[in-house]
Short mmCIF file of C-alpha atoms and ligand atoms in Angstrom, two decimals:
data_model
loop_
_atom_site.label_atom_id
_atom_site.label_comp_id
_atom_site.label_asym_id
_atom_site.label_seq_id
_atom_site.Cartn_x
_atom_site.Cartn_y
_atom_site.Cartn_z
CA MET A 1 0.00 0.00 0.00
CA ALA A 2 1.24 3.51 -0.88
CA VAL A 3 2.60 5.64 1.95
CA GLU A 4 0.68 8.78 2.89
CA GLU A 5 2.74 11.92 2.42
CA THR A 6 2.15 14.79 4.82
CA PHE A 7 2.30 18.51 3.99
CA ASP A 8 1.26 21.79 5.59
CA LEU A 9 -1.09 22.55 2.71
CA ILE A 10 -2.47 20.68 -0.31
CA ILE A 11 -3.39 22.89 -3.25
CA ILE A 12 -5.59 21.43 -5.99
CA GLY A 13 -5.13 23.31 -9.28
CA GLY A 14 -1.97 24.88 -10.67
CA GLY A 15 -3.35 28.02 -12.35
CA PRO A 16 -2.69 31.64 -11.35
CA GLY A 17 -4.60 30.87 -8.14
CA GLY A 18 -2.94 27.58 -7.20
CA TYR A 19 0.66 28.28 -8.15
CA VAL A 20 0.62 31.71 -6.47
CA ALA A 21 -0.80 30.05 -3.33
CA ALA A 22 2.11 27.58 -3.43
CA ILE A 23 4.70 30.38 -3.65
CA ARG A 24 3.04 32.45 -0.91
CA ALA A 25 2.89 29.35 1.32
CA ALA A 26 6.59 28.68 0.81
CA GLN A 27 7.38 32.33 1.61
CA LEU A 28 5.51 31.91 4.90
CA GLY A 29 7.49 28.79 5.81
CA LEU A 30 4.76 26.27 4.96
CA ARG A 31 5.44 23.12 2.94
CA PRO A 32 2.89 23.00 0.11
CA ALA A 33 1.91 20.16 -2.24
CA LEU A 34 0.55 21.25 -5.60
CA VAL A 35 -1.76 18.82 -7.41
CA GLU A 36 -2.37 19.52 -11.10
CA LYS A 37 -3.55 17.16 -13.80
CA ARG A 38 -2.17 19.13 -16.72
CA GLU A 39 1.49 18.53 -17.66
CA THR A 40 2.17 22.26 -17.59
CA LEU A 41 1.34 24.69 -14.80
CA GLY A 42 -0.40 28.03 -15.32
CA GLY A 43 -3.97 26.76 -15.70
CA THR A 44 -6.43 28.07 -18.26
CA CYS A 45 -4.94 31.58 -18.21
CA LEU A 46 -1.45 30.60 -19.23
CA ASN A 47 -2.15 27.51 -21.34
CA GLU A 48 -5.38 28.30 -23.18
CA GLY A 49 -6.70 31.67 -22.07
CA CYS A 50 -5.29 35.09 -21.29
CA VAL A 51 -1.71 34.52 -22.45
CA PRO A 52 -2.20 32.81 -25.84
CA ALA A 53 -5.10 35.21 -26.54
CA LYS A 54 -2.85 38.21 -25.90
CA ALA A 55 -0.12 36.68 -28.08
CA LEU A 56 -2.59 36.36 -30.97
CA LEU A 57 -4.08 39.81 -30.35
CA GLU A 58 -0.58 41.26 -30.56
CA SER A 59 0.36 39.31 -33.72
CA SER A 60 -2.92 40.01 -35.48
CA GLU A 61 -2.56 43.71 -34.66
CA TRP A 62 0.88 43.72 -36.33
CA PHE A 63 -0.62 42.01 -39.36
CA GLN A 64 -3.48 44.48 -39.55
CA ARG A 65 -1.17 47.47 -39.23
CA ALA A 66 1.29 46.11 -41.77
CA LYS A 67 -1.62 45.74 -44.18
CA GLU A 68 -3.45 48.99 -43.60
CA GLY A 69 -1.97 51.21 -40.96
CA MET A 70 1.53 51.98 -42.14
CA ALA A 71 1.11 54.07 -45.28
CA HIS A 72 -0.56 56.65 -43.06
CA HIS A 73 2.76 56.96 -41.19
CA GLY A 74 4.71 57.21 -44.44
CA VAL A 75 5.91 53.61 -44.27
CA VAL A 76 5.30 51.86 -47.56
CA THR A 77 5.36 48.07 -47.55
CA GLY A 78 5.01 45.51 -50.28
CA PRO A 79 2.24 42.92 -50.31
CA VAL A 80 1.65 41.62 -46.80
CA THR A 81 0.81 37.95 -46.40
CA LEU A 82 -0.19 35.88 -43.42
CA ASP A 83 1.84 32.94 -42.10
CA LEU A 84 -0.81 31.54 -39.76
CA ASP A 85 1.30 28.52 -38.82
CA GLY A 86 4.14 30.84 -37.85
CA MET A 87 1.78 33.03 -35.84
CA LEU A 88 0.33 30.05 -33.97
CA ALA A 89 3.82 28.63 -33.37
CA ARG A 90 4.97 31.93 -31.83
CA LYS A 91 1.96 31.85 -29.51
CA GLU A 92 2.81 28.28 -28.46
CA LYS A 93 6.42 29.33 -27.82
CA VAL A 94 5.32 32.19 -25.58
CA VAL A 95 3.12 29.77 -23.61
CA ALA A 96 5.89 27.15 -23.36
CA GLU A 97 8.42 29.70 -22.10
CA LEU A 98 6.05 31.07 -19.49
CA THR A 99 4.94 27.64 -18.23
CA ARG A 100 8.62 26.65 -17.94
CA GLY A 101 9.08 29.83 -15.91
CA VAL A 102 6.36 28.69 -13.50
CA ASP A 103 8.10 25.30 -13.17
CA LEU A 104 11.30 27.10 -12.19
CA LEU A 105 9.41 29.14 -9.60
CA MET A 106 8.03 25.90 -8.13
CA LYS A 107 11.53 24.45 -7.88
CA LYS A 108 12.94 27.65 -6.38
CA ASN A 109 10.22 27.59 -3.72
CA LYS A 110 10.57 23.83 -3.10
CA VAL A 111 6.93 23.17 -3.94
CA VAL A 112 6.23 19.44 -4.26
CA ARG A 113 4.32 18.88 -7.46
CA PHE A 114 1.92 15.98 -8.12
CA LEU A 115 0.85 15.30 -11.70
CA GLY A 116 -2.63 13.85 -11.41
CA SER A 117 -6.25 14.45 -10.57
CA GLY A 118 -7.00 15.39 -6.96
CA ARG A 119 -10.08 14.17 -5.07
CA ILE A 120 -10.84 15.25 -1.53
CA LEU A 121 -11.36 12.23 0.70
CA SER A 122 -11.78 13.99 4.05
CA PRO A 123 -11.17 17.47 5.56
CA ILE A 124 -7.43 16.68 5.66
CA ARG A 125 -6.87 14.09 2.96
CA VAL A 126 -6.56 14.23 -0.83
CA GLU A 127 -6.19 11.32 -3.20
CA VAL A 128 -4.14 11.89 -6.36
CA THR A 129 -4.84 9.66 -9.37
CA PRO A 130 -2.15 9.89 -12.03
CA MET A 131 -3.37 10.81 -15.52
CA GLN A 132 -1.55 7.83 -16.99
CA ALA A 133 -0.38 4.59 -15.42
CA GLY A 134 0.99 4.85 -11.93
CA GLU A 135 0.10 4.50 -8.32
CA VAL A 136 -2.72 6.40 -6.61
CA GLN A 137 -1.23 8.50 -3.82
CA THR A 138 -2.79 9.91 -0.68
CA LEU A 139 -1.68 13.23 0.75
CA THR A 140 -2.59 14.67 4.14
CA ALA A 141 -2.39 18.23 5.44
CA PRO A 142 -4.22 20.41 7.96
CA HIS A 143 -5.24 22.71 5.09
CA ILE A 144 -6.63 22.08 1.60
CA LEU A 145 -7.04 24.82 -1.01
CA ILE A 146 -9.33 24.33 -4.02
CA ALA A 147 -8.15 26.38 -7.00
CA THR A 148 -9.57 24.37 -9.87
CA GLY A 149 -10.86 27.29 -11.96
CA SER A 150 -13.64 27.21 -14.51
CA GLU A 151 -14.71 25.77 -17.85
CA PRO A 152 -16.68 27.16 -20.81
CA ILE A 153 -20.49 27.01 -20.65
CA ALA A 154 -22.16 25.21 -23.56
CA LEU A 155 -25.54 26.28 -24.93
CA PRO A 156 -28.30 23.84 -23.97
CA GLY A 157 -28.51 21.10 -26.59
CA VAL A 158 -25.42 22.37 -28.42
CA PRO A 159 -22.42 20.42 -27.11
CA PHE A 160 -18.91 21.46 -28.13
CA ASP A 161 -17.46 19.21 -30.83
CA GLY A 162 -14.15 21.07 -31.14
CA SER A 163 -14.47 21.57 -34.87
CA ARG A 164 -17.79 23.21 -35.83
CA VAL A 165 -19.10 24.13 -32.39
CA ILE A 166 -16.10 25.47 -30.55
CA HIS A 167 -15.13 27.35 -27.39
CA SER A 168 -12.33 29.79 -26.74
CA THR A 169 -9.62 27.11 -26.44
CA HIS A 170 -10.38 25.87 -29.96
CA GLY A 171 -10.70 29.48 -31.11
CA LEU A 172 -7.04 30.05 -30.20
CA SER A 173 -5.75 27.39 -32.59
CA LEU A 174 -7.95 27.33 -35.71
CA PRO A 175 -5.77 25.69 -38.39
CA LYS A 176 -7.00 28.08 -41.09
CA VAL A 177 -8.62 31.50 -41.19
CA PRO A 178 -12.36 30.79 -41.46
CA ASP A 179 -14.40 32.43 -44.20
CA HIS A 180 -17.09 33.12 -41.63
CA LEU A 181 -16.91 32.77 -37.85
CA VAL A 182 -20.09 33.26 -35.83
CA ILE A 183 -19.56 34.05 -32.16
CA ILE A 184 -22.32 33.76 -29.60
CA GLY A 185 -21.77 36.32 -26.83
CA ALA A 186 -20.35 39.85 -27.05
CA GLY A 187 -18.39 39.47 -23.81
CA VAL A 188 -14.65 39.58 -23.28
CA ILE A 189 -13.87 36.39 -25.22
CA GLY A 190 -16.23 37.22 -28.08
CA LEU A 191 -14.69 40.66 -28.59
CA GLU A 192 -11.05 39.58 -28.18
CA LEU A 193 -11.11 36.45 -30.35
CA GLY A 194 -13.56 38.08 -32.75
CA SER A 195 -10.99 40.86 -33.23
CA VAL A 196 -8.17 38.36 -33.82
CA TRP A 197 -9.94 36.43 -36.61
CA ARG A 198 -11.43 39.57 -38.17
CA ARG A 199 -7.95 41.10 -38.44
CA LEU A 200 -6.65 37.89 -40.00
CA GLY A 201 -9.31 38.12 -42.69
CA ALA A 202 -12.40 36.21 -41.49
CA LYS A 203 -15.90 37.61 -41.64
CA VAL A 204 -16.94 37.68 -37.98
CA THR A 205 -20.55 37.95 -36.80
CA ILE A 206 -21.33 38.31 -33.11
CA VAL A 207 -24.78 37.43 -31.78
CA GLU A 208 -25.52 38.84 -28.33
CA MET A 209 -28.73 38.40 -26.35
CA LEU A 210 -28.39 41.66 -24.40
CA PRO A 211 -28.68 45.11 -26.02
CA HIS A 212 -25.16 46.04 -24.80
CA LEU A 213 -21.61 44.73 -25.09
CA LEU A 214 -19.73 43.36 -22.10
CA GLY A 215 -22.80 42.89 -19.93
CA GLY A 216 -23.54 46.65 -20.03
CA MET A 217 -20.21 47.49 -18.33
CA ASP A 218 -20.77 51.21 -19.15
CA ILE A 219 -23.56 51.69 -21.64
CA GLN A 220 -22.17 54.90 -23.16
CA ALA A 221 -18.65 53.47 -23.54
CA GLY A 222 -20.11 50.20 -24.84
CA LYS A 223 -21.94 52.09 -27.61
CA THR A 224 -18.76 53.94 -28.58
CA ALA A 225 -16.78 50.68 -28.55
CA GLN A 226 -19.40 48.92 -30.66
CA ARG A 227 -19.22 51.74 -33.23
CA ILE A 228 -15.43 51.42 -33.40
CA PHE A 229 -15.53 47.61 -33.68
CA THR A 230 -18.20 47.86 -36.39
CA LYS A 231 -15.91 50.18 -38.36
CA GLN A 232 -13.23 47.48 -38.02
CA GLY A 233 -15.59 45.02 -39.71
CA LEU A 234 -17.18 43.10 -36.82
CA VAL A 235 -20.88 42.54 -37.45
CA PHE A 236 -23.14 42.66 -34.38
CA HIS A 237 -26.66 41.34 -33.87
CA MET A 238 -27.59 42.73 -30.47
CA ALA A 239 -30.59 41.80 -28.33
CA THR A 240 -30.76 38.68 -30.46
CA ARG A 241 -31.46 35.22 -29.17
CA VAL A 242 -29.88 32.11 -30.66
CA GLU A 243 -32.61 29.55 -31.27
CA GLY A 244 -30.63 26.73 -32.78
CA VAL A 245 -27.28 25.54 -34.02
CA LYS A 246 -27.01 22.77 -36.61
CA SER A 247 -23.66 21.46 -37.70
CA THR A 248 -22.83 19.47 -40.80
CA PRO A 249 -19.47 18.23 -42.07
CA GLU A 250 -19.30 21.35 -44.28
CA GLY A 251 -20.21 23.99 -41.75
CA VAL A 252 -22.71 25.22 -39.25
CA THR A 253 -26.07 26.99 -39.42
CA VAL A 254 -27.06 29.31 -36.59
CA THR A 255 -30.69 30.38 -36.27
CA ALA A 256 -31.25 33.58 -34.33
CA ARG A 257 -34.25 35.73 -33.46
CA PRO A 258 -33.83 39.55 -33.46
CA PRO A 259 -35.85 41.76 -31.09
CA ALA A 260 -38.33 42.51 -33.90
CA GLY A 261 -38.98 40.60 -37.09
CA ASP A 262 -38.48 37.05 -38.19
CA PRO A 263 -35.70 34.68 -37.22
CA PHE A 264 -32.72 34.59 -39.60
CA THR A 265 -29.94 32.09 -40.25
CA LEU A 266 -26.18 32.48 -40.48
CA GLU A 267 -24.02 29.98 -42.35
CA ALA A 268 -20.49 29.72 -41.03
CA ASP A 269 -17.40 27.52 -40.82
CA HIS A 270 -17.52 27.53 -37.03
CA VAL A 271 -19.69 28.86 -34.25
CA MET A 272 -17.76 29.87 -31.16
CA VAL A 273 -19.86 29.83 -28.01
CA ALA A 274 -18.57 32.49 -25.61
CA VAL A 275 -21.48 32.90 -23.20
CA GLY A 276 -19.48 32.70 -19.98
CA ARG A 277 -17.72 30.10 -17.85
CA LYS A 278 -18.77 27.96 -14.89
CA PRO A 279 -16.83 26.68 -11.87
CA TYR A 280 -14.90 23.49 -12.54
CA THR A 281 -15.36 21.13 -9.60
CA GLU A 282 -15.94 17.81 -11.37
CA GLY A 283 -14.42 14.81 -9.61
CA LEU A 284 -13.31 16.83 -6.57
CA GLY A 285 -15.56 14.87 -4.22
CA LEU A 286 -17.33 17.96 -2.85
CA ASP A 287 -20.60 16.09 -2.12
CA GLN A 288 -18.83 13.41 -0.20
CA THR A 289 -16.87 15.94 1.88
CA GLY A 290 -19.85 18.18 2.58
CA VAL A 291 -18.48 21.30 0.84
CA VAL A 292 -21.50 23.48 0.01
CA VAL A 293 -21.97 25.08 -3.43
CA ASP A 294 -24.57 27.69 -4.46
CA GLU A 295 -27.22 27.41 -7.18
CA ARG A 296 -24.61 28.32 -9.84
CA GLY A 297 -22.17 25.65 -8.67
CA ARG A 298 -19.85 28.19 -6.98
CA ILE A 299 -18.23 27.00 -3.76
CA GLN A 300 -19.47 29.09 -0.84
CA VAL A 301 -16.75 30.62 1.32
CA ASN A 302 -16.52 33.06 4.21
CA GLU A 303 -14.25 36.15 4.31
CA ARG A 304 -11.33 33.85 5.18
CA PHE A 305 -12.05 31.73 2.09
CA GLN A 306 -13.15 28.80 4.27
CA THR A 307 -15.81 26.52 2.84
CA SER A 308 -18.48 24.84 4.96
CA VAL A 309 -15.62 22.50 5.96
CA PRO A 310 -13.24 24.96 7.69
CA SER A 311 -9.97 23.18 6.81
CA ILE A 312 -10.90 23.37 3.12
CA ARG A 313 -10.62 26.76 1.45
CA ALA A 314 -11.46 27.82 -2.11
CA ILE A 315 -10.41 30.77 -4.28
CA GLY A 316 -10.62 32.12 -7.85
CA ASP A 317 -13.14 31.08 -10.50
CA VAL A 318 -14.69 28.33 -8.31
CA ILE A 319 -16.05 30.97 -5.90
CA ALA A 320 -18.19 34.08 -6.51
CA GLY A 321 -16.80 37.22 -8.14
CA PRO A 322 -15.25 38.13 -11.47
CA MET A 323 -13.46 35.26 -13.22
CA LEU A 324 -10.10 36.98 -13.55
CA ALA A 325 -6.60 35.56 -13.12
CA HIS A 326 -5.43 38.49 -10.99
CA LYS A 327 -8.44 38.15 -8.68
CA ALA A 328 -7.59 34.45 -8.19
CA SER A 329 -3.92 35.26 -7.44
CA GLU A 330 -4.84 37.88 -4.84
CA GLU A 331 -7.32 35.55 -3.18
CA ALA A 332 -4.71 32.77 -3.21
CA SER A 333 -2.20 34.87 -1.27
CA ALA A 334 -4.88 36.06 1.17
CA ALA A 335 -6.22 32.52 1.79
CA VAL A 336 -2.72 31.18 2.52
CA GLU A 337 -2.07 34.13 4.86
CA TRP A 338 -5.19 33.19 6.85
CA MET A 339 -3.82 29.62 7.12
CA ALA A 340 -0.60 31.07 8.52
CA GLY A 341 -2.53 33.11 11.09
CA LEU A 342 -2.26 36.42 9.21
CA PRO A 343 -5.15 38.66 8.15
CA GLY A 344 -5.30 38.10 4.38
CA GLU A 345 -6.83 41.03 2.48
CA VAL A 346 -8.16 41.44 -1.05
CA SER A 347 -9.11 44.91 -2.30
CA TYR A 348 -12.30 43.95 -4.08
CA ASP A 349 -13.10 47.62 -4.82
CA ALA A 350 -9.94 48.00 -6.87
CA ILE A 351 -9.85 44.97 -9.18
CA PRO A 352 -9.29 46.13 -12.75
CA SER A 353 -11.10 44.53 -15.69
CA ILE A 354 -9.47 44.71 -19.10
CA VAL A 355 -10.52 43.85 -22.63
CA TYR A 356 -7.50 43.68 -24.94
CA THR A 357 -9.19 44.79 -28.14
CA TRP A 358 -8.08 47.81 -30.17
CA PRO A 359 -8.71 50.20 -28.61
CA GLU A 360 -8.50 48.52 -25.23
CA ILE A 361 -11.26 48.85 -22.65
CA ALA A 362 -10.40 48.87 -18.95
CA TRP A 363 -12.28 49.82 -15.84
CA VAL A 364 -11.92 49.70 -12.08
CA GLY A 365 -14.23 50.51 -9.19
CA LYS A 366 -17.85 51.32 -9.85
CA GLY A 367 -19.31 52.08 -13.27
CA GLU A 368 -21.64 54.99 -14.03
CA ASP A 369 -24.64 52.73 -14.67
CA GLN A 370 -23.95 50.84 -11.46
CA LEU A 371 -23.89 54.11 -9.47
CA LYS A 372 -27.17 55.15 -11.11
CA ALA A 373 -28.73 51.78 -10.25
CA GLU A 374 -27.56 52.19 -6.64
CA ASN A 375 -29.07 55.71 -6.57
CA ARG A 376 -25.71 56.99 -5.54
CA GLU A 377 -24.68 60.61 -6.19
CA TYR A 378 -21.54 61.11 -8.27
CA LYS A 379 -19.68 63.67 -10.35
CA SER A 380 -17.93 62.73 -13.56
CA GLY A 381 -15.11 64.02 -15.73
CA VAL A 382 -14.66 62.78 -19.30
CA PHE A 383 -11.66 63.42 -21.53
CA PRO A 384 -11.43 62.24 -25.17
CA PHE A 385 -8.17 60.87 -26.61
CA LEU A 386 -8.83 63.12 -29.59
CA ALA A 387 -7.58 66.00 -27.42
CA ASN A 388 -4.50 64.09 -26.17
CA ALA A 389 -1.24 64.96 -27.93
CA ARG A 390 0.38 61.54 -27.57
CA ALA A 391 -2.71 59.77 -28.94
CA LYS A 392 -2.66 62.17 -31.89
CA THR A 393 1.01 61.35 -32.63
CA MET A 394 0.14 57.65 -32.50
CA ALA A 395 -2.89 58.11 -34.78
CA ALA A 396 -4.90 56.42 -32.01
CA THR A 397 -7.49 58.98 -31.01
CA ASP A 398 -10.54 56.74 -30.61
CA GLY A 399 -12.00 56.62 -27.12
CA MET A 400 -11.98 58.50 -23.84
CA VAL A 401 -11.33 58.39 -20.10
CA LYS A 402 -14.13 58.73 -17.57
CA VAL A 403 -13.48 59.47 -13.90
CA LEU A 404 -16.27 59.17 -11.33
CA ALA A 405 -16.03 60.70 -7.85
CA ASP A 406 -18.17 61.26 -4.80
CA PRO A 407 -19.64 64.82 -5.03
CA HIS A 408 -19.19 65.45 -1.29
CA THR A 409 -15.83 63.89 -0.43
CA ASP A 410 -14.33 63.83 -3.96
CA THR A 411 -13.20 60.21 -3.28
CA LEU A 412 -12.66 58.30 -6.52
CA LEU A 413 -15.46 55.82 -7.15
CA GLY A 414 -14.52 54.44 -10.53
CA VAL A 415 -12.46 54.96 -13.67
CA LEU A 416 -13.16 53.72 -17.18
CA ILE A 417 -10.68 53.96 -20.05
CA LEU A 418 -11.59 53.19 -23.64
CA GLY A 419 -8.49 53.87 -25.65
CA PRO A 420 -4.88 53.07 -26.45
CA GLY A 421 -2.84 51.81 -23.51
CA ALA A 422 -5.91 51.40 -21.28
CA SER A 423 -4.61 48.07 -19.89
CA GLU A 424 -1.52 49.74 -18.46
CA MET A 425 -3.10 53.05 -17.42
CA ILE A 426 -5.83 51.36 -15.42
CA GLY A 427 -3.13 50.34 -12.92
CA GLU A 428 -2.71 53.98 -11.92
CA ALA A 429 -6.44 54.28 -11.36
CA ALA A 430 -6.50 51.05 -9.32
CA LEU A 431 -3.67 52.38 -7.15
CA ALA A 432 -5.49 55.68 -6.65
CA ILE A 433 -8.68 53.88 -5.57
CA GLU A 434 -6.66 51.54 -3.34
CA PHE A 435 -5.09 54.58 -1.63
CA GLY A 436 -8.49 56.23 -1.19
CA ALA A 437 -7.39 59.12 -3.44
CA SER A 438 -9.67 61.95 -4.51
CA ALA A 439 -10.28 63.09 -8.08
CA GLU A 440 -8.28 66.18 -7.13
CA ASP A 441 -5.30 64.03 -6.06
CA LEU A 442 -5.30 62.33 -9.43
CA GLY A 443 -5.79 65.61 -11.27
CA LEU A 444 -2.96 67.37 -9.41
CA ALA A 445 -0.42 64.54 -9.83
CA VAL A 446 2.12 65.61 -12.45
CA HIS A 447 2.00 63.42 -15.55
CA GLY A 448 4.70 63.47 -18.22
CA HIS A 449 3.94 65.29 -21.45
CA PRO A 450 3.12 64.08 -23.98
CA THR A 451 1.72 60.82 -22.58
CA LEU A 452 -1.55 58.94 -22.88
CA SER A 453 -1.92 59.04 -19.10
CA GLU A 454 -2.43 62.80 -19.30
CA ALA A 455 -5.95 61.89 -20.47
CA LEU A 456 -6.52 60.29 -17.06
CA LYS A 457 -5.25 63.39 -15.26
CA GLU A 458 -7.42 65.60 -17.46
CA ALA A 459 -10.54 63.49 -16.86
CA ALA A 460 -9.87 63.76 -13.11
CA LEU A 461 -9.53 67.54 -13.45
CA GLY A 462 -12.75 67.43 -15.44
CA VAL A 463 -14.63 66.27 -12.33
CA HIS A 464 -14.15 69.88 -11.13
CA ASN A 465 -14.64 71.41 -14.59
CA ARG A 466 -11.01 72.36 -14.84
CA ALA A 467 -9.58 70.13 -17.57
CA ILE A 468 -7.06 72.17 -19.56
CA HIS A 469 -7.19 70.84 -23.11
CA ILE A 470 -10.92 70.71 -23.65
P1 LIG B 501 -18.70 37.02 -20.50
O1 LIG B 501 -19.49 36.81 -19.29
O2 LIG B 501 -17.66 38.07 -20.55
O3 LIG B 501 -19.67 37.31 -21.75
C1 LIG B 501 -20.68 36.43 -22.13
C2 LIG B 501 -21.65 37.17 -23.03
O4 LIG B 501 -22.52 36.22 -23.61
C3 LIG B 501 -22.52 38.18 -22.28
O5 LIG B 501 -22.52 39.40 -22.97
C4 LIG B 501 -23.89 37.51 -22.29
O6 LIG B 501 -24.96 38.42 -22.30
C5 LIG B 501 -23.83 36.73 -23.59
N1 LIG B 501 -24.75 35.58 -23.66
C6 LIG B 501 -25.02 34.69 -22.67
N2 LIG B 501 -25.88 33.76 -23.14
C7 LIG B 501 -26.15 34.06 -24.44
C8 LIG B 501 -26.94 33.47 -25.46
N3 LIG B 501 -27.65 32.36 -25.24
N4 LIG B 501 -26.98 34.06 -26.68
C9 LIG B 501 -26.27 35.20 -26.91
N5 LIG B 501 -25.49 35.80 -25.98
C10 LIG B 501 -25.42 35.23 -24.77
O7 LIG B 501 -18.09 35.57 -20.84
P2 LIG B 501 -16.94 35.12 -21.84
O8 LIG B 501 -16.64 36.17 -22.85
O9 LIG B 501 -17.34 33.75 -22.28
O10 LIG B 501 -15.70 35.00 -20.86
C11 LIG B 501 -15.72 34.04 -19.80
C12 LIG B 501 -14.94 34.52 -18.61
O11 LIG B 501 -13.57 34.57 -18.93
C13 LIG B 501 -15.37 35.88 -18.15
O12 LIG B 501 -15.69 35.84 -16.80
C14 LIG B 501 -14.19 36.76 -18.38
O13 LIG B 501 -13.99 37.67 -17.33
C15 LIG B 501 -13.02 35.79 -18.50
N6 LIG B 501 -12.09 36.32 -19.49
C16 LIG B 501 -11.40 37.45 -19.19
C17 LIG B 501 -10.56 38.01 -20.13
C18 LIG B 501 -9.83 39.26 -19.80
O14 LIG B 501 -9.76 39.60 -18.62
N7 LIG B 501 -9.30 39.99 -20.76
C19 LIG B 501 -10.43 37.43 -21.39
C20 LIG B 501 -11.17 36.30 -21.66
C21 LIG B 501 -12.00 35.75 -20.71
#
């Protein structure tokens, strides 16, 4: 019989939640075991999510610019052609290098890695079944951390087949540019991967059941973004319900019903379903252990990330909140700190959300529509990139910055950036909110000239009607 190995903490899942938990545990002098069934660490984000998507967004942007955006700058190129295999290979190389980097971090921190599927047997015991032949092992520890992430949601009656009906993972590795790609859902994945394949030459049609992009993140900004994406060639059917998907060896037919009028059909090479993700807890043995989940399958936790079984904690996509890698990493550190007797904190009011389209869309704190829905008073300042010198020099003037502040205390409530460099600039806004800064603080901070971030400063000044360049 196999010997039981004992650790201070068993982590199930090696994504940005699990591997960060392992490092934080090692820093705090705990001996962690990390159970992951995939050969490579990094989870969905690194292997088949954020990272490969960003690699393709970057490459497809280069392709698009080489084709159309350079003559404007006085750079004349010859015919530009696509080497899709080369582009996909570069993406794989980026992923391989980064996953190897995580392996090195595990070694450096003396994290004991188990390649296999973890199942919780009791509040202190996990069984690891190897993915291929090998012995089942049992691990024990006073703490268990579930960090198993999420998986794509399929439409009822429309299972993924990986070729005609696909999800985002398949959408990152299509072997050829489709003539027509239909995407269901105008959320983050729909907009990012829709942009990639549109830039590479596909006709892309997005069918969304709500009237707004991105779940109505900021209705005004969503409308502006939709106008920009439409100019780029994305076709949107908003407030439209998908009624059926039929696939054949040659393609796929999507039937959809618009808000008014008759249903219509779309013929395409693939339909990518991007209607959200759900917690991945299959095979974990939650029922048997008594870990309680809510009606959406999310593991319920208290403010210390403890489940209904106190020695078992959960973080990231398997619990409530935005399904974001950086949220999982922060929760991972905080959960491990609680195990070590420290007060682990996550600043939920300052978690940035980013969509890596062109232009990018990023926001942090509360949105304008959310404040309205909460009947909360606010003042706003808006500054367009059209009036920003750096954006003008880059020929990237689409979009704007919006700063929202409390009218009485001037405390920053939220910032939204639709424009070039939004993914990086939103960090400044997150820091300001984290520090409890006022709009005046942000507006008075000196920003280099000419920079894109001056638009953020100007929008903050705009809260008090004192923006300079507008
Ligand atoms: P999402 O929740 O962002 O968007 C899903 C969209 O599908 C919504 O607009 C929703 O209204 C729509 N929808 C739902 N059912 C529909 C139906 N039957 N017909 C038409 N539309 C329908 O989900 P996603 O884009 O699938 O992304 C999944 C998760 O992955 C998200 O939580 C997201 O945060 C995360 N993610 C993040 C990033 C990033 O941070 N840049 C990138 C990719 C994915």
